[in-house]
Amino acid sequence: GNLDVMQLAQAGLANTVCAMGTALTEQHLREIQRFAPRVVLILDGDNAGRRAAHKAIPLCVATGLEGKVVWLPQGEDPDSYVRQHGAAALQALIDRAPPMLNAWLDGLVADWDGSLQGKTRILTQVGPLLAQLGHSDPLTRDQAYDYVVAKLDGGRLEDARARMGGYLD
């Protein structure tokens, strides 16, 4: 983590912060929010990094932080990626990175096995996040809802709205 921050700073990518493993908390994000309303999450390109991103994104939503998620290639971390490919290549990944909420929803759907039970697990995870989002940003909540429904149900909004129950009320 510390080497990642130092390498990014040496490459001219300032204003970086390192979260050590899964230790990122809502309080950390509130501190970051004092200095920046938007963040770019860049985590290691392995399963642990992906799990950390999927944990961090709901925390970002809870604090009102917006931003993007950069998915590094398998086996890469920010330090190794910049050393091997350069700062311009990392900046290109940042420029093309998806919004964090889309990335989180895509990650849930990517792991879906196509089963009804799997769909229920996804909707169970998505519901509370959308409810939380609805308190501060109902328009984004509705768009996120439509996005996940299109991924899961081919756009059959009425059926999915009924399954989401009171989360969207």
mmCIF file of N, CA and C in Angstrom, residues 2-108:
data_model
loop_
_atom_site.group_PDB
_atom_site.id
_atom_site.type_symbol
_atom_site.label_atom_id
_atom_site.label_comp_id
_atom_site.label_asym_id
_atom_site.label_seq_id
_atom_site.Cartn_x
_atom_site.Cartn_y
_atom_site.Cartn_z
ATOM 1 N N ASN A 2 1.794 1.329 0.923
ATOM 2 C CA ASN A 2 2.639 2.527 0.993
ATOM 3 C C ASN A 2 3.463 2.698 -0.276
ATOM 4 N N LEU A 3 3.973 1.585 -0.826
ATOM 5 C CA LEU A 3 4.746 1.669 -2.069
ATOM 6 C C LEU A 3 3.871 2.135 -3.228
ATOM 7 N N ASP A 4 2.612 1.729 -3.227
ATOM 8 C CA ASP A 4 1.694 2.185 -4.271
ATOM 9 C C ASP A 4 1.581 3.708 -4.259
ATOM 10 N N VAL A 5 1.381 4.272 -3.087
ATOM 11 C CA VAL A 5 1.243 5.732 -2.957
ATOM 12 C C VAL A 5 2.524 6.432 -3.386
ATOM 13 N N MET A 6 3.666 5.917 -2.945
ATOM 14 C CA MET A 6 4.938 6.552 -3.310
ATOM 15 C C MET A 6 5.175 6.479 -4.817
ATOM 16 N N GLN A 7 4.899 5.341 -5.427
ATOM 17 C CA GLN A 7 5.105 5.191 -6.870
ATOM 18 C C GLN A 7 4.186 6.121 -7.650
ATOM 19 N N LEU A 8 2.933 6.224 -7.229
ATOM 20 C CA LEU A 8 1.995 7.117 -7.917
ATOM 21 C C LEU A 8 2.434 8.569 -7.775
ATOM 22 N N ALA A 9 2.906 8.945 -6.595
ATOM 23 C CA ALA A 9 3.385 10.320 -6.390
ATOM 24 C C ALA A 9 4.608 10.594 -7.263
ATOM 25 N N GLN A 10 5.550 9.658 -7.329
ATOM 26 C CA GLN A 10 6.732 9.834 -8.165
ATOM 27 C C GLN A 10 6.360 9.929 -9.638
ATOM 28 N N ALA A 11 5.272 9.285 -10.027
ATOM 29 C CA ALA A 11 4.834 9.314 -11.419
ATOM 30 C C ALA A 11 3.995 10.554 -11.724
ATOM 31 N N GLY A 12 3.791 11.409 -10.724
ATOM 32 C CA GLY A 12 3.052 12.644 -10.957
ATOM 33 C C GLY A 12 1.566 12.538 -10.690
ATOM 34 N N LEU A 13 1.132 11.431 -10.144
ATOM 35 C CA LEU A 13 -0.287 11.260 -9.798
ATOM 36 C C LEU A 13 -0.440 11.585 -8.318
ATOM 37 N N ALA A 14 -0.718 12.845 -8.050
ATOM 38 C CA ALA A 14 -0.767 13.336 -6.676
ATOM 39 C C ALA A 14 -2.117 13.034 -6.033
ATOM 40 N N ASN A 15 -2.246 13.420 -4.798
ATOM 41 C CA ASN A 15 -3.489 13.278 -4.040
ATOM 42 C C ASN A 15 -3.943 11.832 -3.940
ATOM 43 N N THR A 16 -3.036 10.953 -3.616
ATOM 44 C CA THR A 16 -3.370 9.547 -3.454
ATOM 45 C C THR A 16 -3.370 9.184 -1.978
ATOM 46 N N VAL A 17 -4.189 8.211 -1.665
ATOM 47 C CA VAL A 17 -4.320 7.716 -0.295
ATOM 48 C C VAL A 17 -4.284 6.202 -0.368
ATOM 49 N N CYS A 18 -3.691 5.599 0.614
ATOM 50 C CA CYS A 18 -3.582 4.145 0.657
ATOM 51 C C CYS A 18 -4.487 3.593 1.739
ATOM 52 N N ALA A 19 -5.317 2.653 1.368
ATOM 53 C CA ALA A 19 -6.093 1.887 2.348
ATOM 54 C C ALA A 19 -5.388 0.553 2.504
ATOM 55 N N MET A 20 -5.037 0.222 3.695
ATOM 56 C CA MET A 20 -4.314 -1.022 3.937
ATOM 57 C C MET A 20 -5.288 -2.194 3.954
ATOM 58 N N GLY A 21 -5.303 -2.942 2.873
ATOM 59 C CA GLY A 21 -6.160 -4.124 2.782
ATOM 60 C C GLY A 21 -7.619 -3.771 2.893
ATOM 61 N N THR A 22 -8.311 -4.465 3.771
ATOM 62 C CA THR A 22 -9.751 -4.256 3.923
ATOM 63 C C THR A 22 -10.052 -3.305 5.070
ATOM 64 N N ALA A 23 -9.081 -2.504 5.479
ATOM 65 C CA ALA A 23 -9.242 -1.643 6.641
ATOM 66 C C ALA A 23 -9.972 -0.337 6.340
ATOM 67 N N LEU A 24 -10.428 -0.113 5.127
ATOM 68 C CA LEU A 24 -11.120 1.124 4.773
ATOM 69 C C LEU A 24 -12.453 1.194 5.508
ATOM 70 N N THR A 25 -12.697 2.320 6.142
ATOM 71 C CA THR A 25 -13.938 2.495 6.899
ATOM 72 C C THR A 25 -14.703 3.723 6.408
ATOM 73 N N GLU A 26 -15.930 3.825 6.849
ATOM 74 C CA GLU A 26 -16.743 4.989 6.509
ATOM 75 C C GLU A 26 -16.106 6.262 7.069
ATOM 76 N N GLN A 27 -15.496 6.191 8.246
ATOM 77 C CA GLN A 27 -14.821 7.354 8.830
ATOM 78 C C GLN A 27 -13.646 7.808 7.961
ATOM 79 N N HIS A 28 -12.870 6.856 7.427
ATOM 80 C CA HIS A 28 -11.782 7.227 6.512
ATOM 81 C C HIS A 28 -12.333 7.995 5.320
ATOM 82 N N LEU A 29 -13.423 7.495 4.773
ATOM 83 C CA LEU A 29 -14.011 8.133 3.588
ATOM 84 C C LEU A 29 -14.573 9.516 3.913
ATOM 85 N N ARG A 30 -15.096 9.685 5.104
ATOM 86 C CA ARG A 30 -15.579 11.013 5.501
ATOM 87 C C ARG A 30 -14.404 12.006 5.588
ATOM 88 N N GLU A 31 -13.260 11.534 6.059
ATOM 89 C CA GLU A 31 -12.064 12.377 6.090
ATOM 90 C C GLU A 31 -11.632 12.737 4.667
ATOM 91 N N ILE A 32 -11.614 11.760 3.788
ATOM 92 C CA ILE A 32 -11.247 12.009 2.386
ATOM 93 C C ILE A 32 -12.209 13.002 1.756
ATOM 94 N N GLN A 33 -13.489 12.865 2.079
ATOM 95 C CA GLN A 33 -14.518 13.736 1.504
ATOM 96 C C GLN A 33 -14.297 15.201 1.884
ATOM 97 N N ARG A 34 -13.624 15.446 2.980
ATOM 98 C CA ARG A 34 -13.317 16.829 3.362
ATOM 99 C C ARG A 34 -12.424 17.505 2.325
ATOM 100 N N PHE A 35 -11.655 16.704 1.576
ATOM 101 C CA PHE A 35 -10.692 17.236 0.615
ATOM 102 C C PHE A 35 -11.092 17.001 -0.837
ATOM 103 N N ALA A 36 -11.945 16.005 -1.073
ATOM 104 C CA ALA A 36 -12.298 15.660 -2.457
ATOM 105 C C ALA A 36 -13.702 15.071 -2.504
ATOM 106 N N PRO A 37 -14.588 15.625 -3.337
ATOM 107 C CA PRO A 37 -15.941 15.079 -3.444
ATOM 108 C C PRO A 37 -16.023 13.839 -4.336
ATOM 109 N N ARG A 38 -14.962 13.582 -5.100
ATOM 110 C CA ARG A 38 -14.928 12.429 -6.008
ATOM 111 C C ARG A 38 -13.632 11.661 -5.767
ATOM 112 N N VAL A 39 -13.727 10.346 -5.896
ATOM 113 C CA VAL A 39 -12.555 9.498 -5.696
ATOM 114 C C VAL A 39 -12.428 8.523 -6.862
ATOM 115 N N VAL A 40 -11.224 8.016 -7.023
ATOM 116 C CA VAL A 40 -10.966 6.930 -7.965
ATOM 117 C C VAL A 40 -10.388 5.784 -7.135
ATOM 118 N N LEU A 41 -11.126 4.689 -7.074
ATOM 119 C CA LEU A 41 -10.624 3.517 -6.363
ATOM 120 C C LEU A 41 -9.748 2.715 -7.311
ATOM 121 N N ILE A 42 -8.513 2.498 -6.905
ATOM 122 C CA ILE A 42 -7.577 1.671 -7.669
ATOM 123 C C ILE A 42 -7.034 0.640 -6.694
ATOM 124 N N LEU A 43 -7.501 -0.563 -6.834
ATOM 125 C CA LEU A 43 -7.090 -1.627 -5.924
ATOM 126 C C LEU A 43 -6.361 -2.701 -6.705
ATOM 127 N N ASP A 44 -5.690 -3.556 -5.975
ATOM 128 C CA ASP A 44 -4.912 -4.619 -6.603
ATOM 129 C C ASP A 44 -5.770 -5.474 -7.529
ATOM 130 N N GLY A 45 -5.166 -5.918 -8.611
ATOM 131 C CA GLY A 45 -5.854 -6.732 -9.606
ATOM 132 C C GLY A 45 -5.854 -8.204 -9.227
ATOM 133 N N ASP A 46 -6.436 -8.502 -8.088
ATOM 134 C CA ASP A 46 -6.593 -9.888 -7.661
ATOM 135 C C ASP A 46 -7.937 -10.008 -6.952
ATOM 136 N N ASN A 47 -8.252 -11.208 -6.490
ATOM 137 C CA ASN A 47 -9.552 -11.404 -5.839
ATOM 138 C C ASN A 47 -9.696 -10.552 -4.585
ATOM 139 N N ALA A 48 -8.626 -10.414 -3.821
ATOM 140 C CA ALA A 48 -8.689 -9.586 -2.613
ATOM 141 C C ALA A 48 -8.964 -8.126 -2.968
ATOM 142 N N GLY A 49 -8.345 -7.634 -4.025
ATOM 143 C CA GLY A 49 -8.589 -6.262 -4.463
ATOM 144 C C GLY A 49 -10.018 -6.057 -4.926
ATOM 145 N N ARG A 50 -10.562 -7.035 -5.630
ATOM 146 C CA ARG A 50 -11.954 -6.930 -6.085
ATOM 147 C C ARG A 50 -12.921 -6.974 -4.904
ATOM 148 N N ARG A 51 -12.641 -7.852 -3.941
ATOM 149 C CA ARG A 51 -13.489 -7.907 -2.742
ATOM 150 C C ARG A 51 -13.416 -6.589 -1.982
ATOM 151 N N ALA A 52 -12.214 -6.012 -1.886
ATOM 152 C CA ALA A 52 -12.054 -4.728 -1.193
ATOM 153 C C ALA A 52 -12.841 -3.629 -1.903
ATOM 154 N N ALA A 53 -12.824 -3.632 -3.234
ATOM 155 C CA ALA A 53 -13.590 -2.637 -3.994
ATOM 156 C C ALA A 53 -15.085 -2.804 -3.754
ATOM 157 N N HIS A 54 -15.553 -4.043 -3.754
ATOM 158 C CA HIS A 54 -16.987 -4.280 -3.549
ATOM 159 C C HIS A 54 -17.417 -3.960 -2.128
ATOM 160 N N LYS A 55 -16.484 -3.947 -1.193
ATOM 161 C CA LYS A 55 -16.782 -3.497 0.170
ATOM 162 C C LYS A 55 -16.738 -1.968 0.237
ATOM 163 N N ALA A 56 -15.780 -1.364 -0.470
ATOM 164 C CA ALA A 56 -15.578 0.082 -0.393
ATOM 165 C C ALA A 56 -16.690 0.873 -1.077
ATOM 166 N N ILE A 57 -17.236 0.351 -2.158
ATOM 167 C CA ILE A 57 -18.219 1.122 -2.927
ATOM 168 C C ILE A 57 -19.463 1.444 -2.099
ATOM 169 N N PRO A 58 -20.086 0.480 -1.407
ATOM 170 C CA PRO A 58 -21.225 0.867 -0.560
ATOM 171 C C PRO A 58 -20.849 1.875 0.527
ATOM 172 N N LEU A 59 -19.624 1.800 1.038
ATOM 173 C CA LEU A 59 -19.175 2.795 2.015
ATOM 174 C C LEU A 59 -19.090 4.177 1.380
ATOM 175 N N CYS A 60 -18.617 4.224 0.134
ATOM 176 C CA CYS A 60 -18.568 5.508 -0.585
ATOM 177 C C CYS A 60 -19.970 6.072 -0.774
ATOM 178 N N VAL A 61 -20.903 5.207 -1.149
ATOM 179 C CA VAL A 61 -22.295 5.648 -1.323
ATOM 180 C C VAL A 61 -22.832 6.187 0.001
ATOM 181 N N ALA A 62 -22.533 5.490 1.099
ATOM 182 C CA ALA A 62 -23.013 5.914 2.419
ATOM 183 C C ALA A 62 -22.500 7.291 2.799
ATOM 184 N N THR A 63 -21.295 7.632 2.356
ATOM 185 C CA THR A 63 -20.727 8.939 2.686
ATOM 186 C C THR A 63 -21.038 10.001 1.643
ATOM 187 N N GLY A 64 -21.645 9.604 0.540
ATOM 188 C CA GLY A 64 -21.956 10.560 -0.512
ATOM 189 C C GLY A 64 -20.825 10.801 -1.490
ATOM 190 N N LEU A 65 -19.762 10.004 -1.399
ATOM 191 C CA LEU A 65 -18.650 10.140 -2.347
ATOM 192 C C LEU A 65 -19.019 9.501 -3.680
ATOM 193 N N GLU A 66 -18.715 10.188 -4.733
ATOM 194 C CA GLU A 66 -18.883 9.647 -6.067
ATOM 195 C C GLU A 66 -17.505 9.342 -6.620
ATOM 196 N N GLY A 67 -17.472 8.601 -7.710
ATOM 197 C CA GLY A 67 -16.195 8.352 -8.324
ATOM 198 C C GLY A 67 -16.204 7.192 -9.282
ATOM 199 N N LYS A 68 -15.019 6.679 -9.535
ATOM 200 C CA LYS A 68 -14.802 5.622 -10.507
ATOM 201 C C LYS A 68 -14.034 4.480 -9.847
ATOM 202 N N VAL A 69 -14.031 3.337 -10.548
ATOM 203 C CA VAL A 69 -13.243 2.194 -10.108
ATOM 204 C C VAL A 69 -12.352 1.752 -11.259
ATOM 205 N N VAL A 70 -11.064 1.670 -10.985
ATOM 206 C CA VAL A 70 -10.116 1.160 -11.970
ATOM 207 C C VAL A 70 -9.849 -0.294 -11.627
ATOM 208 N N TRP A 71 -10.110 -1.178 -12.587
ATOM 209 C CA TRP A 71 -9.816 -2.602 -12.418
ATOM 210 C C TRP A 71 -8.459 -2.861 -13.054
ATOM 211 N N LEU A 72 -7.456 -3.071 -12.232
ATOM 212 C CA LEU A 72 -6.125 -3.390 -12.745
ATOM 213 C C LEU A 72 -6.107 -4.840 -13.240
ATOM 214 N N PRO A 73 -5.219 -5.135 -14.187
ATOM 215 C CA PRO A 73 -5.111 -6.520 -14.660
ATOM 216 C C PRO A 73 -4.716 -7.462 -13.518
ATOM 217 N N GLN A 74 -5.093 -8.714 -13.683
ATOM 218 C CA GLN A 74 -4.786 -9.742 -12.688
ATOM 219 C C GLN A 74 -3.298 -9.717 -12.325
ATOM 220 N N GLY A 75 -3.019 -9.717 -11.034
ATOM 221 C CA GLY A 75 -1.645 -9.761 -10.559
ATOM 222 C C GLY A 75 -0.955 -8.415 -10.451
ATOM 223 N N GLU A 76 -1.588 -7.360 -10.913
ATOM 224 C CA GLU A 76 -0.981 -6.021 -10.854
ATOM 225 C C GLU A 76 -1.471 -5.282 -9.617
ATOM 226 N N ASP A 77 -0.635 -4.385 -9.124
ATOM 227 C CA ASP A 77 -1.052 -3.413 -8.127
ATOM 228 C C ASP A 77 -0.658 -2.040 -8.677
ATOM 229 N N PRO A 78 -1.092 -0.950 -8.067
ATOM 230 C CA PRO A 78 -0.764 0.368 -8.642
ATOM 231 C C PRO A 78 0.729 0.580 -8.852
ATOM 232 N N ASP A 79 1.541 0.144 -7.912
ATOM 233 C CA ASP A 79 2.994 0.298 -8.024
ATOM 234 C C ASP A 79 3.534 -0.451 -9.241
ATOM 235 N N SER A 80 3.233 -1.733 -9.345
ATOM 236 C CA SER A 80 3.770 -2.531 -10.450
ATOM 237 C C SER A 80 3.214 -2.069 -11.790
ATOM 238 N N TYR A 81 1.948 -1.653 -11.801
ATOM 239 C CA TYR A 81 1.346 -1.217 -13.063
ATOM 240 C C TYR A 81 2.051 0.038 -13.596
ATOM 241 N N VAL A 82 2.277 1.005 -12.725
ATOM 242 C CA VAL A 82 2.932 2.249 -13.159
ATOM 243 C C VAL A 82 4.383 1.983 -13.557
ATOM 244 N N ARG A 83 5.079 1.149 -12.800
ATOM 245 C CA ARG A 83 6.474 0.844 -13.158
ATOM 246 C C ARG A 83 6.557 0.146 -14.517
ATOM 247 N N GLN A 84 5.614 -0.751 -14.794
ATOM 248 C CA GLN A 84 5.675 -1.505 -16.042
ATOM 249 C C GLN A 84 5.088 -0.744 -17.236
ATOM 250 N N HIS A 85 4.005 -0.012 -17.021
ATOM 251 C CA HIS A 85 3.279 0.611 -18.141
ATOM 252 C C HIS A 85 3.368 2.134 -18.178
ATOM 253 N N GLY A 86 3.721 2.754 -17.065
ATOM 254 C CA GLY A 86 3.847 4.204 -17.020
ATOM 255 C C GLY A 86 2.590 4.905 -16.524
ATOM 256 N N ALA A 87 2.798 6.139 -16.110
ATOM 257 C CA ALA A 87 1.707 6.945 -15.560
ATOM 258 C C ALA A 87 0.638 7.234 -16.604
ATOM 259 N N ALA A 88 1.033 7.429 -17.858
ATOM 260 C CA ALA A 88 0.048 7.723 -18.906
ATOM 261 C C ALA A 88 -0.909 6.550 -19.102
ATOM 262 N N ALA A 89 -0.403 5.332 -19.002
ATOM 263 C CA ALA A 89 -1.260 4.159 -19.147
ATOM 264 C C ALA A 89 -2.248 4.074 -17.987
ATOM 265 N N LEU A 90 -1.790 4.373 -16.771
ATOM 266 C CA LEU A 90 -2.709 4.375 -15.636
ATOM 267 C C LEU A 90 -3.736 5.479 -15.796
ATOM 268 N N GLN A 91 -3.307 6.646 -16.245
ATOM 269 C CA GLN A 91 -4.256 7.744 -16.461
ATOM 270 C C GLN A 91 -5.301 7.341 -17.503
ATOM 271 N N ALA A 92 -4.904 6.603 -18.526
ATOM 272 C CA ALA A 92 -5.865 6.122 -19.531
ATOM 273 C C ALA A 92 -6.884 5.177 -18.891
ATOM 274 N N LEU A 93 -6.423 4.319 -17.987
ATOM 275 C CA LEU A 93 -7.366 3.441 -17.275
ATOM 276 C C LEU A 93 -8.339 4.263 -16.433
ATOM 277 N N ILE A 94 -7.822 5.288 -15.786
ATOM 278 C CA ILE A 94 -8.675 6.159 -14.971
ATOM 279 C C ILE A 94 -9.708 6.849 -15.855
ATOM 280 N N ASP A 95 -9.271 7.361 -17.002
ATOM 281 C CA ASP A 95 -10.188 8.066 -17.900
ATOM 282 C C ASP A 95 -11.311 7.167 -18.400
ATOM 283 N N ARG A 96 -11.012 5.872 -18.601
ATOM 284 C CA ARG A 96 -12.010 4.929 -19.118
ATOM 285 C C ARG A 96 -12.767 4.179 -18.019
ATOM 286 N N ALA A 97 -12.425 4.429 -16.767
ATOM 287 C CA ALA A 97 -12.999 3.669 -15.654
ATOM 288 C C ALA A 97 -14.499 3.919 -15.525
ATOM 289 N N PRO A 98 -15.238 2.865 -15.179
ATOM 290 C CA PRO A 98 -16.681 3.031 -14.992
ATOM 291 C C PRO A 98 -16.999 3.726 -13.671
ATOM 292 N N PRO A 99 -18.145 4.378 -13.617
ATOM 293 C CA PRO A 99 -18.587 4.931 -12.335
ATOM 294 C C PRO A 99 -18.674 3.814 -11.296
ATOM 295 N N MET A 100 -18.355 4.133 -10.049
ATOM 296 C CA MET A 100 -18.254 3.083 -9.039
ATOM 297 C C MET A 100 -19.555 2.325 -8.820
ATOM 298 N N LEU A 101 -20.688 2.992 -8.878
ATOM 299 C CA LEU A 101 -21.947 2.280 -8.657
ATOM 300 C C LEU A 101 -22.197 1.281 -9.787
ATOM 301 N N ASN A 102 -21.932 1.686 -11.022
ATOM 302 C CA ASN A 102 -22.062 0.754 -12.154
ATOM 303 C C ASN A 102 -21.111 -0.429 -11.979
ATOM 304 N N ALA A 103 -19.879 -0.153 -11.573
ATOM 305 C CA ALA A 103 -18.891 -1.215 -11.394
ATOM 306 C C ALA A 103 -19.335 -2.195 -10.318
ATOM 307 N N TRP A 104 -19.910 -1.684 -9.244
ATOM 308 C CA TRP A 104 -20.381 -2.546 -8.153
ATOM 309 C C TRP A 104 -21.521 -3.442 -8.640
ATOM 310 N N LEU A 105 -22.475 -2.837 -9.331
ATOM 311 C CA LEU A 105 -23.608 -3.621 -9.854
ATOM 312 C C LEU A 105 -23.135 -4.629 -10.893
ATOM 313 N N ASP A 106 -22.230 -4.223 -11.773
ATOM 314 C CA ASP A 106 -21.687 -5.147 -12.775
ATOM 315 C C ASP A 106 -20.980 -6.326 -12.110
ATOM 316 N N GLY A 107 -20.262 -6.045 -11.026
ATOM 317 C CA GLY A 107 -19.569 -7.112 -10.315
ATOM 318 C C GLY A 107 -20.523 -8.115 -9.709
ATOM 319 N N LEU A 108 -21.624 -7.632 -9.156
ATOM 320 C CA LEU A 108 -22.622 -8.546 -8.598
ATOM 321 C C LEU A 108 -23.230 -9.420 -9.687
#
